[in-house]
Coordinates of C-alpha atoms in Angstrom, one line a residue:
M1 CA 8.4 -12.9 25.8
I2 CA 7.6 -9.5 23.8
L3 CA 10.2 -7.8 25.3
I4 CA 12.8 -10.4 24.8
T5 CA 11.8 -10.8 21.1
T6 CA 12.0 -7.0 20.7
V7 CA 15.5 -6.8 22.3
L8 CA 16.8 -9.7 20.5
L9 CA 15.5 -8.5 17.1
F10 CA 16.9 -4.9 17.4
G11 CA 19.9 -6.0 19.3
L12 CA 21.1 -8.2 16.6
L13 CA 20.1 -5.8 13.8
A14 CA 22.3 -3.2 15.7
L15 CA 25.2 -5.6 15.5
G16 CA 24.9 -5.3 11.5
L17 CA 24.0 -8.8 10.8
P18 CA 22.0 -9.4 7.6
V19 CA 18.3 -9.2 8.2
A20 CA 17.6 -12.8 6.9
A21 CA 20.1 -14.2 9.5
V22 CA 18.7 -12.1 12.2
L23 CA 15.2 -13.5 11.5
V24 CA 16.5 -17.1 11.5
I25 CA 18.4 -16.7 14.8
V26 CA 15.4 -15.1 16.5
A27 CA 13.1 -17.7 15.2
L28 CA 15.4 -20.6 16.5
I29 CA 15.7 -18.9 20.0
L30 CA 12.1 -18.4 20.4
D31 CA 11.4 -22.1 19.2
H32 CA 14.1 -23.4 21.7
F33 CA 13.1 -21.5 24.9
F34 CA 9.3 -20.9 24.4
S35 CA 7.7 -23.6 22.4
F36 CA 5.7 -26.3 23.9
F37 CA 6.0 -28.6 21.0
P38 CA 8.8 -29.1 18.4
V39 CA 8.3 -26.7 15.7
L40 CA 11.3 -27.3 13.5
P41 CA 10.2 -30.6 12.0
A42 CA 7.3 -28.5 10.2
V43 CA 9.6 -25.7 9.2
S44 CA 10.7 -27.3 5.7
E45 CA 6.8 -27.5 4.9
V46 CA 6.0 -24.2 6.0
I47 CA 8.9 -22.5 4.0
W48 CA 8.3 -24.7 1.0
G49 CA 4.3 -23.8 1.0
G50 CA 5.0 -20.0 1.7
S51 CA 7.9 -19.6 -0.8
T52 CA 5.9 -21.5 -3.6
N53 CA 3.1 -19.0 -3.5
F54 CA 2.0 -18.2 -7.1
S55 CA 1.7 -14.4 -6.3
L56 CA 5.4 -14.2 -5.4
I57 CA 6.5 -15.1 -9.1
A58 CA 5.3 -11.6 -9.9
V59 CA 8.4 -10.2 -8.2
P60 CA 11.1 -11.1 -10.4
L61 CA 9.0 -10.4 -13.4
F62 CA 8.1 -6.8 -12.5
I63 CA 11.8 -6.2 -11.5
L64 CA 13.1 -7.8 -15.1
T65 CA 10.5 -5.6 -16.7
G66 CA 12.1 -2.4 -15.2
E67 CA 15.5 -3.4 -15.8
I68 CA 14.8 -4.1 -19.6
L69 CA 13.5 -0.6 -19.9
L70 CA 16.6 0.7 -18.4
V71 CA 19.2 -1.1 -20.3
S72 CA 17.2 -0.7 -23.6
G73 CA 17.3 3.2 -23.2
I74 CA 13.6 3.4 -23.3
A75 CA 13.8 4.9 -19.6
A76 CA 15.9 7.6 -20.7
A77 CA 14.0 8.6 -23.7
M78 CA 10.9 8.8 -21.5
F79 CA 12.8 11.1 -19.0
N80 CA 13.7 13.3 -21.8
A81 CA 10.4 13.5 -23.1
I82 CA 8.7 14.5 -19.8
D83 CA 11.5 17.1 -19.4
K84 CA 10.2 18.9 -22.6
W85 CA 6.8 19.2 -21.2
V86 CA 7.5 20.4 -17.6
R87 CA 10.8 22.2 -17.8
F88 CA 9.2 25.5 -17.7
I89 CA 7.7 25.3 -14.4
P90 CA 9.8 26.9 -11.4
G91 CA 12.0 23.7 -10.6
G92 CA 12.5 22.6 -14.1
L93 CA 14.1 19.3 -14.1
L94 CA 12.9 18.5 -10.5
H95 CA 9.4 18.1 -11.7
T96 CA 10.7 15.8 -14.8
I97 CA 12.2 13.5 -12.0
I98 CA 8.9 13.4 -10.1
G99 CA 7.0 12.9 -13.4
S100 CA 9.4 10.2 -14.8
S101 CA 9.6 8.4 -11.4
A102 CA 5.7 8.1 -11.4
L103 CA 5.6 6.9 -14.9
F104 CA 8.5 4.4 -14.4
A105 CA 7.0 3.3 -11.1
A106 CA 4.0 2.2 -13.1
T107 CA 5.8 -0.4 -15.0
S108 CA 8.8 -1.6 -12.7
G109 CA 7.0 -1.8 -9.0
S110 CA 10.4 -1.2 -7.3
S111 CA 11.3 1.9 -5.5
V112 CA 15.0 1.0 -5.4
A113 CA 15.0 0.4 -9.2
S114 CA 13.1 3.7 -9.7
A115 CA 15.7 5.6 -7.7
A116 CA 18.7 4.0 -9.6
T117 CA 17.1 4.4 -13.1
I118 CA 15.9 8.1 -12.6
G119 CA 19.2 9.1 -11.0
T120 CA 21.4 7.3 -13.5
V121 CA 19.6 9.5 -16.1
A122 CA 19.2 12.6 -14.2
I123 CA 22.3 13.3 -12.0
P124 CA 24.6 14.2 -14.9
Q125 CA 22.4 17.0 -15.6
M126 CA 22.5 18.4 -12.1
R127 CA 25.5 20.4 -12.3
E128 CA 24.8 21.6 -16.0
G129 CA 21.5 23.1 -15.0
G130 CA 23.1 24.8 -11.7
Y131 CA 20.5 22.9 -9.5
N132 CA 20.7 22.8 -5.7
P133 CA 22.4 19.5 -4.9
P134 CA 20.4 18.6 -1.8
L135 CA 17.0 19.3 -3.2
F136 CA 18.0 17.7 -6.9
L137 CA 19.3 14.5 -4.9
G138 CA 16.2 14.5 -2.6
S139 CA 13.8 14.6 -5.3
I140 CA 15.2 11.6 -6.9
A141 CA 15.3 9.5 -3.6
A142 CA 11.5 10.8 -3.0
G143 CA 10.5 10.1 -6.5
G144 CA 11.7 6.6 -6.3
T145 CA 9.4 5.8 -3.5
L146 CA 6.4 6.1 -5.6
G147 CA 7.5 2.6 -6.9
I148 CA 5.8 1.0 -3.9
L149 CA 2.6 3.0 -4.0
I150 CA 1.6 3.2 -7.7
P151 CA 0.8 -0.3 -9.1
P152 CA 2.2 -2.6 -9.9
S153 CA 4.0 -2.5 -6.7
I154 CA 6.3 -5.4 -5.5
N155 CA 5.6 -4.5 -1.7
M156 CA 1.9 -4.7 -2.3
I157 CA 2.2 -8.1 -3.4
I158 CA 4.2 -9.3 -0.3
Y159 CA 1.9 -7.3 1.8
G160 CA -1.1 -8.9 0.1
V161 CA 0.5 -12.4 0.5
L162 CA 1.3 -11.9 4.2
A163 CA -2.1 -10.2 5.0
D164 CA -4.2 -12.5 2.8
V165 CA -5.5 -9.4 1.1
S166 CA -6.6 -9.1 -2.7
I167 CA -3.6 -7.6 -4.5
G168 CA -5.9 -6.5 -7.2
R169 CA -7.9 -4.4 -4.7
L170 CA -4.6 -3.0 -3.3
Y171 CA -3.5 -2.2 -6.7
L172 CA -6.8 -0.1 -7.3
A173 CA -6.6 1.5 -3.7
G174 CA -3.0 2.8 -4.7
I175 CA -3.9 4.6 -7.7
I176 CA -5.4 7.7 -6.4
P177 CA -3.1 8.1 -3.5
G178 CA 0.0 7.6 -5.6
I179 CA -1.1 10.4 -8.1
L180 CA -1.8 12.7 -5.1
L181 CA 1.5 12.0 -3.6
A182 CA 3.4 12.7 -6.8
S183 CA 1.6 15.9 -7.0
L184 CA 2.3 16.9 -3.6
F185 CA 6.0 16.2 -4.2
S186 CA 5.7 18.6 -7.4
L187 CA 4.0 21.2 -5.2
M188 CA 6.7 21.2 -2.7
I189 CA 9.3 21.6 -5.4
F190 CA 7.1 24.5 -6.7
L191 CA 6.9 26.4 -3.5
L192 CA 10.6 25.8 -2.5
C193 CA 11.6 27.2 -6.0
S194 CA 9.2 30.0 -6.1
L195 CA 10.5 31.2 -2.6
R196 CA 14.4 30.6 -3.5
P197 CA 14.5 30.6 -7.5
G198 CA 18.2 29.7 -7.2
M199 CA 17.2 26.1 -6.1
G200 CA 15.5 25.5 -9.2
G201 CA 18.5 25.9 -11.5
I202 CA 19.7 28.6 -13.9
G203 CA 16.6 28.1 -16.3
I204 CA 16.4 26.5 -19.6
A205 CA 14.6 27.9 -22.7
P206 CA 11.2 26.3 -22.8
S207 CA 10.8 23.5 -25.6
T208 CA 8.9 24.6 -28.5
W209 CA 5.7 22.9 -29.3
Q210 CA 7.1 21.1 -32.1
E211 CA 9.8 19.6 -29.9
K212 CA 7.2 18.6 -27.4
F213 CA 4.9 16.8 -29.8
R214 CA 8.1 15.2 -31.3
S215 CA 8.8 13.9 -28.1
L216 CA 5.6 12.0 -27.2
P217 CA 6.2 8.7 -29.1
A218 CA 8.8 8.1 -26.2
L219 CA 6.0 8.1 -23.6
V220 CA 4.1 5.6 -25.4
P221 CA 6.1 2.4 -24.2
P222 CA 5.5 2.9 -20.4
L223 CA 1.9 3.7 -21.0
I224 CA 1.5 0.5 -23.1
L225 CA 3.1 -1.6 -20.5
F226 CA 0.9 0.2 -17.6
T227 CA -2.2 -0.7 -19.7
L228 CA -1.1 -4.2 -20.4
M229 CA -0.3 -5.1 -16.8
V230 CA -2.7 -3.1 -14.7
G231 CA -5.6 -3.0 -17.2
S232 CA -5.3 -6.7 -17.6
I233 CA -5.7 -7.1 -14.0
Y234 CA -8.7 -4.8 -13.6
L235 CA -10.5 -6.2 -16.3
G236 CA -10.3 -9.7 -15.0
I237 CA -8.3 -11.1 -17.7
A238 CA -5.1 -11.8 -15.8
T239 CA -4.0 -12.2 -12.2
P240 CA -1.1 -9.8 -10.9
T241 CA 1.3 -12.6 -11.7
E242 CA 0.1 -13.3 -15.2
A243 CA 0.1 -9.6 -15.7
A244 CA 3.7 -9.4 -14.6
A245 CA 4.5 -12.2 -17.3
L246 CA 2.7 -9.8 -20.0
G247 CA 4.4 -6.9 -18.8
F248 CA 7.8 -8.8 -19.3
V249 CA 6.9 -10.0 -22.9
G250 CA 5.8 -6.5 -23.6
A251 CA 9.1 -5.1 -22.4
L252 CA 10.8 -7.5 -24.8
V253 CA 8.9 -6.4 -27.6
L254 CA 9.3 -2.8 -27.0
A255 CA 12.9 -3.2 -26.7
A256 CA 13.1 -5.1 -29.9
A257 CA 11.1 -2.4 -31.8
N258 CA 13.6 0.2 -30.1
R259 CA 16.5 -1.8 -31.8
S260 CA 18.2 -2.1 -28.3
L261 CA 17.6 -5.8 -27.7
S262 CA 20.6 -7.9 -27.6
W263 CA 22.2 -10.7 -25.7
Q264 CA 24.4 -8.2 -23.8
T265 CA 21.4 -6.2 -22.7
L266 CA 19.6 -9.2 -21.6
M267 CA 22.2 -10.6 -19.7
R268 CA 22.7 -7.3 -17.9
A269 CA 19.0 -7.2 -17.1
F270 CA 19.0 -10.8 -15.8
E271 CA 21.9 -10.4 -13.8
R272 CA 20.6 -7.3 -11.9
T273 CA 17.2 -9.2 -11.4
M274 CA 18.6 -12.3 -10.1
K275 CA 20.6 -10.0 -7.4
T276 CA 17.6 -8.2 -6.5
T277 CA 15.3 -11.1 -6.5
S278 CA 17.6 -13.3 -4.4
M279 CA 17.8 -10.8 -1.7
V280 CA 14.1 -10.6 -1.5
A281 CA 13.5 -14.1 -1.7
L282 CA 15.9 -14.8 1.1
I283 CA 14.3 -12.4 3.5
V284 CA 10.5 -13.6 2.7
V285 CA 11.7 -17.1 3.4
S286 CA 13.4 -16.1 6.7
A287 CA 10.0 -14.1 7.7
L288 CA 8.0 -17.1 7.0
L289 CA 10.1 -19.1 9.5
I290 CA 9.8 -16.4 12.2
N291 CA 6.1 -15.7 11.5
F292 CA 5.3 -19.7 12.0
V293 CA 7.3 -19.8 15.2
M294 CA 5.6 -16.6 16.7
V295 CA 2.2 -17.9 15.8
S296 CA 3.1 -21.3 17.2
I297 CA 4.3 -20.0 20.5
G298 CA 1.5 -17.4 21.0
L299 CA 3.5 -14.4 20.6
S300 CA 1.5 -12.9 18.1
A301 CA -1.6 -13.2 20.0
Q302 CA 0.1 -11.6 22.9
F303 CA 0.9 -8.7 20.5
Q304 CA -2.8 -8.3 19.7
S305 CA -3.9 -8.8 23.5
A306 CA -1.5 -6.1 24.7
I307 CA -2.6 -3.7 21.8
T308 CA -6.4 -4.1 22.1
A309 CA -6.2 -3.9 25.9
I310 CA -5.1 -0.2 25.7
N311 CA -8.1 1.8 27.1
A312 CA -7.9 4.0 24.2
S313 CA -10.1 4.7 20.8
P314 CA -9.2 2.9 17.7
L315 CA -8.0 6.2 16.1
V316 CA -5.6 6.9 19.1
I317 CA -4.2 3.4 18.7
L318 CA -3.8 3.7 14.8
L319 CA -1.9 7.0 15.5
A320 CA 0.4 5.1 17.9
I321 CA 0.9 2.3 15.3
V322 CA 1.8 5.0 12.8
G323 CA 4.3 6.6 15.3
I324 CA 6.0 3.4 15.8
Y325 CA 6.5 2.8 12.4
L326 CA 7.9 6.2 11.6
V327 CA 10.5 5.5 14.6
L328 CA 11.3 1.9 13.4
G329 CA 11.7 3.1 9.7
C330 CA 14.7 5.0 10.7
F331 CA 16.5 2.0 12.0
M332 CA 15.1 -1.2 10.1
E333 CA 15.5 -1.8 6.3
T334 CA 12.1 -1.3 4.9
L335 CA 11.4 -4.9 3.4
S336 CA 12.2 -6.6 6.7
L337 CA 10.3 -4.1 8.6
M338 CA 7.2 -5.0 6.6
I339 CA 7.7 -8.8 6.3
A340 CA 8.4 -8.9 10.2
T341 CA 5.4 -6.8 11.3
T342 CA 2.6 -7.3 8.9
P343 CA 1.3 -10.6 10.4
I344 CA 1.4 -9.2 13.8
V345 CA -0.1 -5.8 13.1
V346 CA -2.7 -6.5 10.4
P347 CA -5.0 -8.7 13.0
I348 CA -4.7 -5.8 15.2
I349 CA -5.9 -3.3 12.6
I350 CA -8.7 -5.5 11.5
S351 CA -9.8 -5.9 15.3
L352 CA -10.0 -2.1 15.7
G353 CA -12.4 -2.0 12.6
Y354 CA -10.2 -1.0 10.0
D355 CA -10.2 -2.1 6.2
P356 CA -6.8 -4.2 5.7
V357 CA -6.8 -2.8 2.1
W358 CA -7.1 0.8 3.4
F359 CA -4.3 -0.1 5.8
G360 CA -2.2 -1.4 3.0
V361 CA -2.2 2.1 1.4
L362 CA -1.2 3.7 4.5
F363 CA 1.5 1.1 5.2
M364 CA 3.0 1.7 2.0
L365 CA 3.2 5.3 2.8
L366 CA 4.8 4.5 6.0
I367 CA 7.4 2.4 4.2
E368 CA 8.0 5.1 1.9
T369 CA 8.8 7.5 4.8
A370 CA 11.3 4.8 5.8
L371 CA 13.0 4.7 2.5
I372 CA 14.1 8.4 2.7
T373 CA 14.8 8.9 6.6
P374 CA 18.4 8.3 7.6
P375 CA 20.3 6.6 9.0
I376 CA 19.0 3.3 7.2
G377 CA 16.9 4.9 4.3
M378 CA 17.7 2.7 1.2
N379 CA 16.9 5.2 -1.4
L380 CA 19.2 7.7 0.2
F381 CA 22.0 5.2 -0.3
I382 CA 21.0 4.4 -3.8
V383 CA 21.0 8.1 -4.9
Q384 CA 24.5 8.6 -3.1
S385 CA 25.9 5.4 -4.9
V386 CA 24.6 6.7 -8.3
R387 CA 26.0 10.1 -7.6
G388 CA 29.3 8.6 -6.7
D389 CA 31.0 11.7 -4.8
G390 CA 29.9 14.3 -2.5
E391 CA 28.5 13.8 0.9
F392 CA 25.7 11.8 2.1
R393 CA 24.3 14.6 4.2
D394 CA 23.1 16.4 1.0
V395 CA 20.8 13.6 0.0
A396 CA 19.4 13.2 3.4
L397 CA 18.8 17.0 3.8
G398 CA 17.3 17.2 0.3
A399 CA 14.7 14.4 1.2
A400 CA 13.4 16.1 4.3
P401 CA 10.9 18.4 2.6
F402 CA 9.4 15.2 0.7
V403 CA 9.2 13.5 4.1
I404 CA 6.6 16.4 5.1
A405 CA 4.9 15.8 2.0
I406 CA 4.5 12.0 2.8
L407 CA 3.4 12.9 6.2
A408 CA 0.7 15.1 4.9
M409 CA -0.5 12.4 2.8
I410 CA -0.6 10.1 5.7
G411 CA -2.8 12.5 7.3
L412 CA -5.1 13.0 4.3
I413 CA -5.5 9.0 4.0
I414 CA -6.5 8.9 7.6
A415 CA -8.7 11.7 7.5
F416 CA -10.4 10.7 4.1
P417 CA -10.2 6.9 4.0
S418 CA -12.1 6.9 0.6
L419 CA -9.1 8.2 -1.0
A420 CA -7.9 4.7 -1.0
T421 CA -11.3 2.7 -0.7
W422 CA -13.4 4.4 -3.3
L423 CA -11.8 3.0 -6.4
P424 CA -12.0 -0.7 -5.2
T425 CA -15.4 -0.3 -4.0
I426 CA -16.5 1.2 -7.5
M427 CA -14.7 -1.6 -9.4
R428 CA -16.1 -4.4 -7.1
G429 CA -19.6 -2.9 -7.9
A430 CA -18.8 -2.9 -11.4

């Protein structure tokens, strides 16, 4: 039954069918041939119960917050402010891209939104600065992945719902690894541009201290939103969903203060948010269906028994799971990969003695890798679409050094689990 499910899943995906349709088709086939009792009569209740989960309301609110920052021009101002402080480092604008992506990730929670926003602002400056196109484009794609690791992360919300893990603790666990990963990205850029200075652009005169200090007000809006959303969660004032609502209201206030709030900008933000949210919601509902069927026919238990029956140490099994995800990430869209496998893998991880919160951070890193590995890497396509011309190969090639950086971060998380567990433990004690 495990083999049949795997073949069906990957076979239908290979045919190019939409992910949501594939999940529903596989669920119906499994129910028809392997269920010992009729599952379909309970489907409506399962889908309704799962899709009305209060935590999922945060998804469109976080997306909408990021869209308002984009259409109001606050994101572009933030990018230019960071550039004035880091442009003197070898790599120049590439460090600005990483820093802006990290800061934008702390307000939007979406990797796709981060890559699209920063790409829209940065790519026009690529040719003017004489940057190496692959490395420049790769840094945008890699920087965008920080959106699912640095809180507030939409993917962490979905993981928390599916794995029944505290979203607040997941957010705490992602802070230190997120900062470390952004630092590793910048370190990789520094090393490459130091070894080959031509990759870092033609060099721009460093900003004066007056210009630097004059740019600081542009960094205040994203910091306010981060403090408002994430701070309210950590202080116990708001749940993640309520914090997302606070972020949306805060973004409206900041856009109005920036004199860029209008019906036109709001409609643009609403339209883009509806498109993204509808895609996510359809996949989530489809995943709820297939997960229910798999549990009902005993397939999830078979997966767990097959893994635990392997005569190997927990670390070896964990490394095997990591290897499987690295391969799957090359061929599956990241959201569907996460939703389809979380209910299966998390019980196995727990049975091996690992912390599901710690694994949530490791999982986000694996998803980040999938976002920038061809041929299905979503962020690669986002950056290429924003670029508008040139070869896709440039983006994929430029992302390769950053894949190495993520793999290094995965190794650090496995070797030093406290990088993810220390902050949640301290805050729980407090």
